[in-house]
């Protein structure tokens, strides 16, 4: 029995299934026609993986236009019951256009649709279609990367913790103008949060196979297992393992037999294990340990030997081993929190070459030397300490310190990237809550880094970098006023180790003082003003390390003032600011604002020459601005903001630039 708007229709089971099949075929007629009329290209992304529902039965679209750049979005996530089955549509689209003398356009879209129909309680059948597209007008050869496919399958889901599915169908791909259509088979099984003797178990097995033609077959096989256990005192232990293997075959720009494009195969094998331990020693102390090991093998091999391209005669293989371990100890009391830890990360990469087809010893040695040049070893060691102490209910002091050393070594004498990097960072932050309305504080930070290239060819770039930052701040959150003023003083000094000893690079300094603020004033229950301020002055100069003096080069002055007056209908002005806009409150709300923004950026040279102006570059503009937001009682939202700039560039230049930001979300 089917129920629709209080009307009942008695329909036989066979008729229902026939109607469901007919409906699904009607939905996918455009897809079937696309197999014949469109051109597509392959990607390594799994075609039929189900997207995660992020919109939850909603449509989302928008366009941003800032200066000469346009960004478009169009997303959808819809699930509706149809003929006792379920139809789901998910789409993610992002397009961009950059307009200069020519307009560069890029489109990326992933469309997924599925109609599923239950056969019995745990068993259902489905028809699934996916379309992946990536186009870029600036690309050549691979400017249209697309895949499209349709498949029919069965799904077994006895409960929410376990389900499995298998399906088969057709997929069409196009690469470098060659269109291929072939069969595909796929299956997967998923286990979520199964309880086994106090262990939380999860796992997934996935496999697929797609034959494009006699030379190109794509396969995937992935196994993932996870287990975790929580002890009564709050301690937790988890382990996980993963094995993955894939094969990709794709055309290259090398011409093979009978002027056909040569096919290159890529094989990957990945094995990884990881563990995480959080152990509570006592109410005050706890320890944490993390570790992971990963091994990757990647091989690249051509399907045929091409005499004009020696690279096709060998099999190139990359071996990668990654080790990552981290440990920390934490002390926590009512007023104090202390944490100290250390971590070690290591990555080894080795590239090898083996002969497959006939190749001269000279050519083979040259290819092996090129691959050997890519070998490298990376070791990163890091120490960290963090502390927080509450002197009283109103006073908090936070401190953080970290130190790390990065060592990058290459065994090849032809590689000059060998280097050591040492860095240290220390920061201190004091916050005082003066009242429920007023909070003030100050933060200070010191950062030091030393980069050393170990080989003489690049040693002229060895340098030491020092950054000093001081930033007092205030937070005001009253009934009629919200302010967040922040002042920052910053100094950055970069000193090259071998300056004055034949090196052409020069040490330099950068100093800056800035003021930022966001001010909201609530004039009435429904009227408010919002002001954003940015004032920044910075100088650049040539630094003389020997005397720690400098020669000033340029100074820059930048400021932005943005003022808007808002009126709120359907709610209070304060709720429009403090409540997240995407959260519905059961009523329609309008929030409309009008105002103006002013902006200036001036760059002056401090090395003045008589008779020449000191102004190098300048940009000034003013712009009327508007902001309109609307939220329905059901949570749908609409937002439109824009400003029209009247710009003056370098005193004499003039132009007008419209800017628009449009976003909308419709809950279904």
mmCIF file of C-alpha atoms in Angstrom, residues 55-431:
data_model
loop_
_atom_site.group_PDB
_atom_site.id
_atom_site.type_symbol
_atom_site.label_atom_id
_atom_site.label_comp_id
_atom_site.label_asym_id
_atom_site.label_seq_id
_atom_site.Cartn_x
_atom_site.Cartn_y
_atom_site.Cartn_z
ATOM 1 C CA UNK A 55 24.205 20.181 3.282
ATOM 2 C CA UNK A 56 21.532 17.740 4.527
ATOM 3 C CA UNK A 57 18.718 18.189 1.978
ATOM 4 C CA UNK A 58 19.666 21.641 0.785
ATOM 5 C CA UNK A 59 20.788 23.631 -2.242
ATOM 6 C CA UNK A 60 23.650 26.097 -2.092
ATOM 7 C CA UNK A 61 24.788 28.511 -4.769
ATOM 8 C CA UNK A 62 26.692 31.749 -4.998
ATOM 9 C CA UNK A 63 29.012 34.026 -6.925
ATOM 10 C CA UNK A 64 31.893 36.222 -5.783
ATOM 11 C CA UNK A 65 33.300 38.988 -7.928
ATOM 12 C CA UNK A 66 36.382 40.708 -6.542
ATOM 13 C CA UNK A 67 38.136 43.023 -9.025
ATOM 14 C CA UNK A 68 38.791 40.828 -12.103
ATOM 15 C CA UNK A 69 38.248 37.461 -10.409
ATOM 16 C CA UNK A 70 34.930 35.615 -10.431
ATOM 17 C CA UNK A 71 34.169 32.530 -8.305
ATOM 18 C CA UNK A 72 30.997 30.475 -8.742
ATOM 19 C CA UNK A 73 29.695 27.676 -6.506
ATOM 20 C CA UNK A 74 26.743 25.341 -6.949
ATOM 21 C CA UNK A 75 26.211 22.550 -4.418
ATOM 22 C CA UNK A 76 23.300 20.232 -3.747
ATOM 23 C CA UNK A 77 22.513 17.331 -1.441
ATOM 24 C CA UNK A 78 18.989 15.977 -1.930
ATOM 25 C CA UNK A 79 17.390 12.765 -0.745
ATOM 26 C CA UNK A 80 13.708 12.067 -1.462
ATOM 27 C CA UNK A 81 11.489 8.948 -1.277
ATOM 28 C CA UNK A 82 10.310 7.728 -4.683
ATOM 29 C CA UNK A 83 8.047 4.672 -5.247
ATOM 30 C CA UNK A 84 9.030 3.140 -1.886
ATOM 31 C CA UNK A 85 12.645 3.665 -2.875
ATOM 32 C CA UNK A 86 15.068 6.527 -2.286
ATOM 33 C CA UNK A 87 16.591 8.928 -4.789
ATOM 34 C CA UNK A 88 19.698 10.871 -3.823
ATOM 35 C CA UNK A 89 21.463 13.626 -5.730
ATOM 36 C CA UNK A 90 24.737 15.245 -4.613
ATOM 37 C CA UNK A 91 26.605 17.886 -6.578
ATOM 38 C CA UNK A 92 29.696 19.943 -5.806
ATOM 39 C CA UNK A 93 30.648 22.639 -8.317
ATOM 40 C CA UNK A 94 33.251 25.379 -8.227
ATOM 41 C CA UNK A 95 34.035 27.605 -11.172
ATOM 42 C CA UNK A 96 36.381 30.540 -11.511
ATOM 43 C CA UNK A 97 37.179 33.123 -14.141
ATOM 44 C CA UNK A 98 40.075 35.563 -14.214
ATOM 45 C CA UNK A 99 39.635 38.418 -16.654
ATOM 46 C CA UNK A 100 42.660 40.178 -18.130
ATOM 47 C CA UNK A 101 43.295 40.592 -21.868
ATOM 48 C CA UNK A 102 41.910 37.065 -22.157
ATOM 49 C CA UNK A 103 39.493 35.390 -19.778
ATOM 50 C CA UNK A 104 40.827 32.243 -18.085
ATOM 51 C CA UNK A 105 38.021 29.902 -17.002
ATOM 52 C CA UNK A 106 38.188 26.820 -14.805
ATOM 53 C CA UNK A 107 35.350 24.446 -13.875
ATOM 54 C CA UNK A 108 35.414 21.570 -11.364
ATOM 55 C CA UNK A 109 32.329 19.477 -10.713
ATOM 56 C CA UNK A 110 31.457 16.171 -9.070
ATOM 57 C CA UNK A 111 27.896 14.894 -9.599
ATOM 58 C CA UNK A 112 26.588 11.799 -7.856
ATOM 59 C CA UNK A 113 23.073 10.365 -8.144
ATOM 60 C CA UNK A 114 21.528 7.110 -6.966
ATOM 61 C CA UNK A 115 18.146 5.445 -6.944
ATOM 62 C CA UNK A 116 17.861 2.583 -4.458
ATOM 63 C CA UNK A 117 14.925 0.235 -3.977
ATOM 64 C CA UNK A 118 14.490 -2.228 -1.097
ATOM 65 C CA UNK A 119 13.935 -5.874 -2.055
ATOM 66 C CA UNK A 120 13.753 -7.322 1.451
ATOM 67 C CA UNK A 121 14.592 -6.054 4.940
ATOM 68 C CA UNK A 122 18.426 -6.141 4.662
ATOM 69 C CA UNK A 123 18.741 -6.246 0.851
ATOM 70 C CA UNK A 124 18.289 -3.474 -1.708
ATOM 71 C CA UNK A 125 19.191 -2.779 -5.314
ATOM 72 C CA UNK A 126 20.404 0.493 -6.763
ATOM 73 C CA UNK A 127 21.315 2.314 -9.941
ATOM 74 C CA UNK A 128 24.186 4.757 -9.481
ATOM 75 C CA UNK A 129 25.688 7.415 -11.732
ATOM 76 C CA UNK A 130 28.708 9.652 -11.198
ATOM 77 C CA UNK A 131 30.188 12.409 -13.325
ATOM 78 C CA UNK A 132 33.550 14.042 -12.609
ATOM 79 C CA UNK A 133 34.736 16.973 -14.699
ATOM 80 C CA UNK A 134 37.640 19.412 -14.597
ATOM 81 C CA UNK A 135 38.145 21.935 -17.377
ATOM 82 C CA UNK A 136 40.690 24.721 -17.641
ATOM 83 C CA UNK A 137 40.871 27.032 -20.632
ATOM 84 C CA UNK A 138 44.562 27.718 -19.929
ATOM 85 C CA UNK A 139 45.609 24.060 -20.178
ATOM 86 C CA UNK A 140 46.785 22.295 -23.291
ATOM 87 C CA UNK A 141 46.197 18.631 -24.041
ATOM 88 C CA UNK A 142 44.542 17.858 -20.703
ATOM 89 C CA UNK A 143 42.183 20.843 -20.733
ATOM 90 C CA UNK A 144 39.139 18.574 -20.350
ATOM 91 C CA UNK A 145 39.431 15.905 -17.670
ATOM 92 C CA UNK A 146 36.191 14.004 -17.243
ATOM 93 C CA UNK A 147 34.775 10.627 -16.284
ATOM 94 C CA UNK A 148 31.242 9.394 -16.454
ATOM 95 C CA UNK A 149 29.758 6.053 -15.558
ATOM 96 C CA UNK A 150 26.639 4.170 -14.638
ATOM 97 C CA UNK A 151 26.313 0.989 -12.608
ATOM 98 C CA UNK A 152 23.700 -1.377 -11.170
ATOM 99 C CA UNK A 153 24.291 -3.212 -7.911
ATOM 100 C CA UNK A 154 23.023 -4.779 -4.708
ATOM 101 C CA UNK A 155 23.480 -3.614 -1.129
ATOM 102 C CA UNK A 156 23.244 -5.720 2.021
ATOM 103 C CA UNK A 157 22.731 -3.728 5.234
ATOM 104 C CA UNK A 158 21.457 -5.800 8.168
ATOM 105 C CA UNK A 159 22.095 -2.939 10.625
ATOM 106 C CA UNK A 160 23.759 0.462 10.910
ATOM 107 C CA UNK A 161 27.092 -1.028 11.984
ATOM 108 C CA UNK A 162 27.670 -3.192 8.928
ATOM 109 C CA UNK A 163 26.865 -2.968 5.233
ATOM 110 C CA UNK A 164 28.302 -4.253 1.974
ATOM 111 C CA UNK A 165 27.618 -3.682 -1.697
ATOM 112 C CA UNK A 166 28.679 -4.904 -5.121
ATOM 113 C CA UNK A 167 27.925 -3.420 -8.523
ATOM 114 C CA UNK A 168 28.915 -3.470 -12.156
ATOM 115 C CA UNK A 169 28.452 -1.160 -15.105
ATOM 116 C CA UNK A 170 30.150 0.916 -17.762
ATOM 117 C CA UNK A 171 32.507 3.871 -17.577
ATOM 118 C CA UNK A 172 33.731 6.164 -20.314
ATOM 119 C CA UNK A 173 36.996 8.083 -20.167
ATOM 120 C CA UNK A 174 38.880 10.333 -22.539
ATOM 121 C CA UNK A 175 42.516 11.360 -22.360
ATOM 122 C CA UNK A 176 44.438 13.317 -24.981
ATOM 123 C CA UNK A 177 41.479 13.018 -27.329
ATOM 124 C CA UNK A 178 41.160 9.210 -27.107
ATOM 125 C CA UNK A 179 37.697 8.041 -26.003
ATOM 126 C CA UNK A 180 37.366 4.661 -24.296
ATOM 127 C CA UNK A 181 34.352 2.849 -22.880
ATOM 128 C CA UNK A 182 34.703 -0.306 -20.878
ATOM 129 C CA UNK A 183 33.226 -2.466 -18.127
ATOM 130 C CA UNK A 184 33.784 -1.920 -14.431
ATOM 131 C CA UNK A 185 33.216 -4.030 -11.333
ATOM 132 C CA UNK A 186 33.389 -2.874 -7.744
ATOM 133 C CA UNK A 187 32.548 -3.960 -4.232
ATOM 134 C CA UNK A 188 33.054 -2.854 -0.663
ATOM 135 C CA UNK A 189 32.183 -3.828 2.887
ATOM 136 C CA UNK A 190 32.129 -1.472 5.884
ATOM 137 C CA UNK A 191 32.043 -2.232 9.619
ATOM 138 C CA UNK A 192 31.384 0.683 11.992
ATOM 139 C CA UNK A 193 31.916 0.638 15.766
ATOM 140 C CA UNK A 194 31.358 -3.029 16.474
ATOM 141 C CA UNK A 195 31.892 -4.007 20.119
ATOM 142 C CA UNK A 196 34.212 -6.974 20.672
ATOM 143 C CA UNK A 197 35.166 -7.599 24.308
ATOM 144 C CA UNK A 198 35.284 -3.847 25.120
ATOM 145 C CA UNK A 199 37.118 -3.048 21.874
ATOM 146 C CA UNK A 200 35.517 -0.661 19.393
ATOM 147 C CA UNK A 201 36.211 -2.205 15.980
ATOM 148 C CA UNK A 202 35.874 -0.546 12.574
ATOM 149 C CA UNK A 203 37.022 -1.662 9.162
ATOM 150 C CA UNK A 204 36.582 -1.282 5.440
ATOM 151 C CA UNK A 205 37.445 -3.350 2.368
ATOM 152 C CA UNK A 206 37.172 -1.869 -1.108
ATOM 153 C CA UNK A 207 38.053 -3.187 -4.569
ATOM 154 C CA UNK A 208 37.292 -2.140 -8.135
ATOM 155 C CA UNK A 209 38.338 -3.050 -11.668
ATOM 156 C CA UNK A 210 37.887 -1.029 -14.858
ATOM 157 C CA UNK A 211 39.041 -2.079 -18.317
ATOM 158 C CA UNK A 212 39.356 0.767 -20.793
ATOM 159 C CA UNK A 213 41.025 -1.151 -23.625
ATOM 160 C CA UNK A 214 43.483 -3.980 -24.191
ATOM 161 C CA UNK A 215 46.436 -1.972 -22.772
ATOM 162 C CA UNK A 216 44.768 0.064 -20.046
ATOM 163 C CA UNK A 217 43.212 -1.420 -16.922
ATOM 164 C CA UNK A 218 42.667 0.479 -13.669
ATOM 165 C CA UNK A 219 42.348 -1.358 -10.361
ATOM 166 C CA UNK A 220 42.021 -0.451 -6.687
ATOM 167 C CA UNK A 221 42.224 -2.552 -3.551
ATOM 168 C CA UNK A 222 42.132 -1.051 -0.087
ATOM 169 C CA UNK A 223 41.848 -2.591 3.389
ATOM 170 C CA UNK A 224 41.519 -0.448 6.498
ATOM 171 C CA UNK A 225 41.120 -1.683 10.090
ATOM 172 C CA UNK A 226 40.849 0.273 13.352
ATOM 173 C CA UNK A 227 40.409 -0.730 16.986
ATOM 174 C CA UNK A 228 40.188 1.354 20.155
ATOM 175 C CA UNK A 229 39.521 0.753 23.827
ATOM 176 C CA UNK A 230 38.685 3.149 26.645
ATOM 177 C CA UNK A 231 39.430 2.312 30.278
ATOM 178 C CA UNK A 232 37.319 3.468 33.202
ATOM 179 C CA UNK A 233 39.859 6.053 34.392
ATOM 180 C CA UNK A 234 39.788 7.826 31.021
ATOM 181 C CA UNK A 235 42.814 6.127 29.446
ATOM 182 C CA UNK A 236 42.436 5.205 25.796
ATOM 183 C CA UNK A 237 44.384 3.031 23.373
ATOM 184 C CA UNK A 238 43.844 2.766 19.622
ATOM 185 C CA UNK A 239 45.602 1.034 16.730
ATOM 186 C CA UNK A 240 45.001 1.047 13.003
ATOM 187 C CA UNK A 241 46.393 -0.565 9.891
ATOM 188 C CA UNK A 242 45.948 0.032 6.188
ATOM 189 C CA UNK A 243 46.951 -1.701 2.988
ATOM 190 C CA UNK A 244 46.321 -0.160 -0.395
ATOM 191 C CA UNK A 245 47.208 -1.139 -3.934
ATOM 192 C CA UNK A 246 46.266 0.541 -7.173
ATOM 193 C CA UNK A 247 47.161 0.428 -10.824
ATOM 194 C CA UNK A 248 46.663 3.231 -13.310
ATOM 195 C CA UNK A 249 47.320 3.143 -17.037
ATOM 196 C CA UNK A 250 47.250 6.360 -19.028
ATOM 197 C CA UNK A 251 48.375 7.804 -22.322
ATOM 198 C CA UNK A 252 51.471 9.967 -22.588
ATOM 199 C CA UNK A 253 52.512 12.477 -25.248
ATOM 200 C CA UNK A 254 55.123 10.003 -26.561
ATOM 201 C CA UNK A 255 54.086 8.430 -29.875
ATOM 202 C CA UNK A 256 54.332 4.648 -30.037
ATOM 203 C CA UNK A 257 53.589 1.983 -32.614
ATOM 204 C CA UNK A 258 51.651 3.207 -35.677
ATOM 205 C CA UNK A 259 51.811 6.757 -34.286
ATOM 206 C CA UNK A 260 49.565 5.800 -31.368
ATOM 207 C CA UNK A 261 50.121 7.334 -27.969
ATOM 208 C CA UNK A 262 52.316 5.286 -25.648
ATOM 209 C CA UNK A 263 50.725 3.892 -22.491
ATOM 210 C CA UNK A 264 52.448 4.262 -19.113
ATOM 211 C CA UNK A 265 51.388 2.158 -16.121
ATOM 212 C CA UNK A 266 51.686 3.325 -12.527
ATOM 213 C CA UNK A 267 51.524 0.828 -9.660
ATOM 214 C CA UNK A 268 51.304 1.768 -5.998
ATOM 215 C CA UNK A 269 51.483 -0.369 -2.868
ATOM 216 C CA UNK A 270 51.003 1.249 0.540
ATOM 217 C CA UNK A 271 51.239 -0.313 3.997
ATOM 218 C CA UNK A 272 50.810 1.695 7.191
ATOM 219 C CA UNK A 273 50.347 1.087 10.915
ATOM 220 C CA UNK A 274 49.651 3.621 13.641
ATOM 221 C CA UNK A 275 48.968 3.626 17.354
ATOM 222 C CA UNK A 276 47.788 6.155 19.933
ATOM 223 C CA UNK A 277 47.959 5.854 23.717
ATOM 224 C CA UNK A 278 46.458 8.285 26.248
ATOM 225 C CA UNK A 279 47.202 6.968 29.740
ATOM 226 C CA UNK A 280 46.128 8.572 33.012
ATOM 227 C CA UNK A 281 48.836 8.026 35.630
ATOM 228 C CA UNK A 282 47.003 9.881 38.396
ATOM 229 C CA UNK A 283 44.443 12.666 38.760
ATOM 230 C CA UNK A 284 47.274 15.134 38.103
ATOM 231 C CA UNK A 285 49.509 13.396 35.541
ATOM 232 C CA UNK A 286 48.862 11.802 32.155
ATOM 233 C CA UNK A 287 51.064 10.676 29.282
ATOM 234 C CA UNK A 288 50.399 10.456 25.574
ATOM 235 C CA UNK A 289 52.207 8.571 22.849
ATOM 236 C CA UNK A 290 51.616 8.465 19.106
ATOM 237 C CA UNK A 291 53.438 6.521 16.447
ATOM 238 C CA UNK A 292 53.051 5.623 12.797
ATOM 239 C CA UNK A 293 54.995 3.632 10.226
ATOM 240 C CA UNK A 294 54.267 3.796 6.521
ATOM 241 C CA UNK A 295 55.921 2.113 3.547
ATOM 242 C CA UNK A 296 55.136 3.040 -0.063
ATOM 243 C CA UNK A 297 56.309 1.484 -3.316
ATOM 244 C CA UNK A 298 55.514 3.276 -6.588
ATOM 245 C CA UNK A 299 56.503 1.884 -9.965
ATOM 246 C CA UNK A 300 56.231 3.408 -13.442
ATOM 247 C CA UNK A 301 56.520 1.282 -16.573
ATOM 248 C CA UNK A 302 55.689 1.756 -20.256
ATOM 249 C CA UNK A 303 53.679 -0.915 -22.032
ATOM 250 C CA UNK A 304 55.978 -0.959 -25.073
ATOM 251 C CA UNK A 305 59.522 -0.052 -26.064
ATOM 252 C CA UNK A 306 59.832 3.099 -28.179
ATOM 253 C CA UNK A 307 63.252 3.458 -29.760
ATOM 254 C CA UNK A 308 63.097 7.268 -29.862
ATOM 255 C CA UNK A 309 62.411 7.511 -26.102
ATOM 256 C CA UNK A 310 64.910 5.680 -23.898
ATOM 257 C CA UNK A 311 62.763 6.280 -20.801
ATOM 258 C CA UNK A 312 60.312 3.643 -22.100
ATOM 259 C CA UNK A 313 62.927 0.893 -21.828
ATOM 260 C CA UNK A 314 63.155 0.906 -18.027
ATOM 261 C CA UNK A 315 60.991 0.412 -14.976
ATOM 262 C CA UNK A 316 61.364 3.252 -12.464
ATOM 263 C CA UNK A 317 60.490 2.513 -8.851
ATOM 264 C CA UNK A 318 60.280 4.798 -5.833
ATOM 265 C CA UNK A 319 60.535 3.406 -2.313
ATOM 266 C CA UNK A 320 59.460 5.548 0.613
ATOM 267 C CA UNK A 321 59.608 4.847 4.344
ATOM 268 C CA UNK A 322 58.052 7.224 6.868
ATOM 269 C CA UNK A 323 58.428 7.019 10.646
ATOM 270 C CA UNK A 324 56.672 9.466 12.977
ATOM 271 C CA UNK A 325 56.744 9.226 16.777
ATOM 272 C CA UNK A 326 55.557 11.683 19.413
ATOM 273 C CA UNK A 327 55.339 11.609 23.206
ATOM 274 C CA UNK A 328 54.216 14.062 25.879
ATOM 275 C CA UNK A 329 53.571 14.363 29.613
ATOM 276 C CA UNK A 330 50.826 16.602 31.018
ATOM 277 C CA UNK A 331 50.288 17.928 34.542
ATOM 278 C CA UNK A 332 46.883 19.428 35.326
ATOM 279 C CA UNK A 333 45.660 20.976 38.568
ATOM 280 C CA UNK A 334 42.929 23.453 39.415
ATOM 281 C CA UNK A 335 45.105 26.474 38.572
ATOM 282 C CA UNK A 336 48.041 25.128 36.539
ATOM 283 C CA UNK A 337 48.495 23.138 33.367
ATOM 284 C CA UNK A 338 51.925 22.004 32.152
ATOM 285 C CA UNK A 339 52.811 19.952 29.077
ATOM 286 C CA UNK A 340 56.153 18.915 27.658
ATOM 287 C CA UNK A 341 56.792 16.648 24.716
ATOM 288 C CA UNK A 342 59.092 15.613 21.899
ATOM 289 C CA UNK A 343 58.662 14.154 18.419
ATOM 290 C CA UNK A 344 60.835 12.575 15.739
ATOM 291 C CA UNK A 345 59.905 12.352 12.078
ATOM 292 C CA UNK A 346 61.976 10.523 9.486
ATOM 293 C CA UNK A 347 61.434 10.055 5.761
ATOM 294 C CA UNK A 348 63.692 8.073 3.426
ATOM 295 C CA UNK A 349 63.196 8.104 -0.335
ATOM 296 C CA UNK A 350 65.059 5.803 -2.707
ATOM 297 C CA UNK A 351 64.657 5.661 -6.493
ATOM 298 C CA UNK A 352 65.790 2.669 -8.514
ATOM 299 C CA UNK A 353 65.809 1.662 -12.195
ATOM 300 C CA UNK A 354 65.599 -1.795 -13.760
ATOM 301 C CA UNK A 355 65.933 -2.687 -17.421
ATOM 302 C CA UNK A 356 62.837 -4.011 -19.225
ATOM 303 C CA UNK A 357 63.609 -3.555 -22.930
ATOM 304 C CA UNK A 358 66.863 -3.172 -24.850
ATOM 305 C CA UNK A 359 68.797 -0.034 -23.932
ATOM 306 C CA UNK A 360 72.447 1.010 -24.331
ATOM 307 C CA UNK A 361 74.607 0.994 -21.187
ATOM 308 C CA UNK A 362 75.223 4.729 -21.588
ATOM 309 C CA UNK A 363 71.521 5.608 -21.707
ATOM 310 C CA UNK A 364 70.762 3.275 -18.805
ATOM 311 C CA UNK A 365 73.502 4.845 -16.674
ATOM 312 C CA UNK A 366 72.180 8.329 -17.455
ATOM 313 C CA UNK A 367 68.628 7.458 -16.395
ATOM 314 C CA UNK A 368 69.884 5.751 -13.228
ATOM 315 C CA UNK A 369 71.917 8.859 -12.332
ATOM 316 C CA UNK A 370 68.847 11.057 -12.788
ATOM 317 C CA UNK A 371 66.788 8.847 -10.500
ATOM 318 C CA UNK A 372 69.608 8.597 -7.939
ATOM 319 C CA UNK A 373 69.703 12.385 -7.807
ATOM 320 C CA UNK A 374 66.171 12.322 -6.357
ATOM 321 C CA UNK A 375 67.140 10.170 -3.353
ATOM 322 C CA UNK A 376 66.878 12.027 -0.051
ATOM 323 C CA UNK A 377 66.654 11.519 3.714
ATOM 324 C CA UNK A 378 64.746 13.871 6.002
ATOM 325 C CA UNK A 379 64.893 13.928 9.802
ATOM 326 C CA UNK A 380 62.936 16.410 11.917
ATOM 327 C CA UNK A 381 63.385 16.552 15.694
ATOM 328 C CA UNK A 382 61.089 18.722 17.794
ATOM 329 C CA UNK A 383 60.727 19.640 21.471
ATOM 330 C CA UNK A 384 57.707 21.450 22.885
ATOM 331 C CA UNK A 385 56.617 22.885 26.231
ATOM 332 C CA UNK A 386 53.377 24.639 27.115
ATOM 333 C CA UNK A 387 52.188 26.133 30.411
ATOM 334 C CA UNK A 388 49.127 27.953 31.707
ATOM 335 C CA UNK A 389 48.605 29.319 35.204
ATOM 336 C CA UNK A 390 45.575 31.074 36.655
ATOM 337 C CA UNK A 391 46.745 33.419 39.422
ATOM 338 C CA UNK A 392 43.134 34.204 40.255
ATOM 339 C CA UNK A 393 39.719 34.079 38.729
ATOM 340 C CA UNK A 394 40.646 37.119 36.624
ATOM 341 C CA UNK A 395 44.355 36.640 35.771
ATOM 342 C CA UNK A 396 45.824 34.053 33.383
ATOM 343 C CA UNK A 397 49.379 33.623 32.141
ATOM 344 C CA UNK A 398 50.181 31.387 29.165
ATOM 345 C CA UNK A 399 53.628 30.452 27.862
ATOM 346 C CA UNK A 400 54.801 28.263 24.995
ATOM 347 C CA UNK A 401 58.225 27.207 23.731
ATOM 348 C CA UNK A 402 59.233 24.980 20.844
ATOM 349 C CA UNK A 403 62.495 24.048 19.157
ATOM 350 C CA UNK A 404 63.025 21.919 16.097
ATOM 351 C CA UNK A 405 65.835 20.801 13.813
ATOM 352 C CA UNK A 406 65.318 19.713 10.211
ATOM 353 C CA UNK A 407 68.083 17.794 8.418
ATOM 354 C CA UNK A 408 67.737 17.147 4.695
ATOM 355 C CA UNK A 409 70.467 15.036 3.069
ATOM 356 C CA UNK A 410 70.906 13.713 -0.460
ATOM 357 C CA UNK A 411 73.446 11.002 -1.327
ATOM 358 C CA UNK A 412 73.928 12.221 -4.907
ATOM 359 C CA UNK A 413 76.890 14.589 -5.460
ATOM 360 C CA UNK A 414 74.805 16.320 -8.168
ATOM 361 C CA UNK A 415 72.108 17.415 -5.712
ATOM 362 C CA UNK A 416 72.817 20.695 -3.911
ATOM 363 C CA UNK A 417 69.721 20.753 -1.703
ATOM 364 C CA UNK A 418 71.460 19.340 1.416
ATOM 365 C CA UNK A 419 70.612 21.651 4.298
ATOM 366 C CA UNK A 420 70.004 21.992 8.014
ATOM 367 C CA UNK A 421 67.291 24.214 9.458
ATOM 368 C CA UNK A 422 67.043 25.100 13.121
ATOM 369 C CA UNK A 423 64.130 27.089 14.528
ATOM 370 C CA UNK A 424 62.954 28.216 17.948
ATOM 371 C CA UNK A 425 59.783 29.972 19.053
ATOM 372 C CA UNK A 426 58.868 31.405 22.456
ATOM 373 C CA UNK A 427 55.652 33.236 23.301
ATOM 374 C CA UNK A 428 54.075 34.723 26.418
ATOM 375 C CA UNK A 429 50.496 35.917 26.887
ATOM 376 C CA UNK A 430 48.921 37.598 29.901
ATOM 377 C CA UNK A 431 45.161 38.137 30.120
#
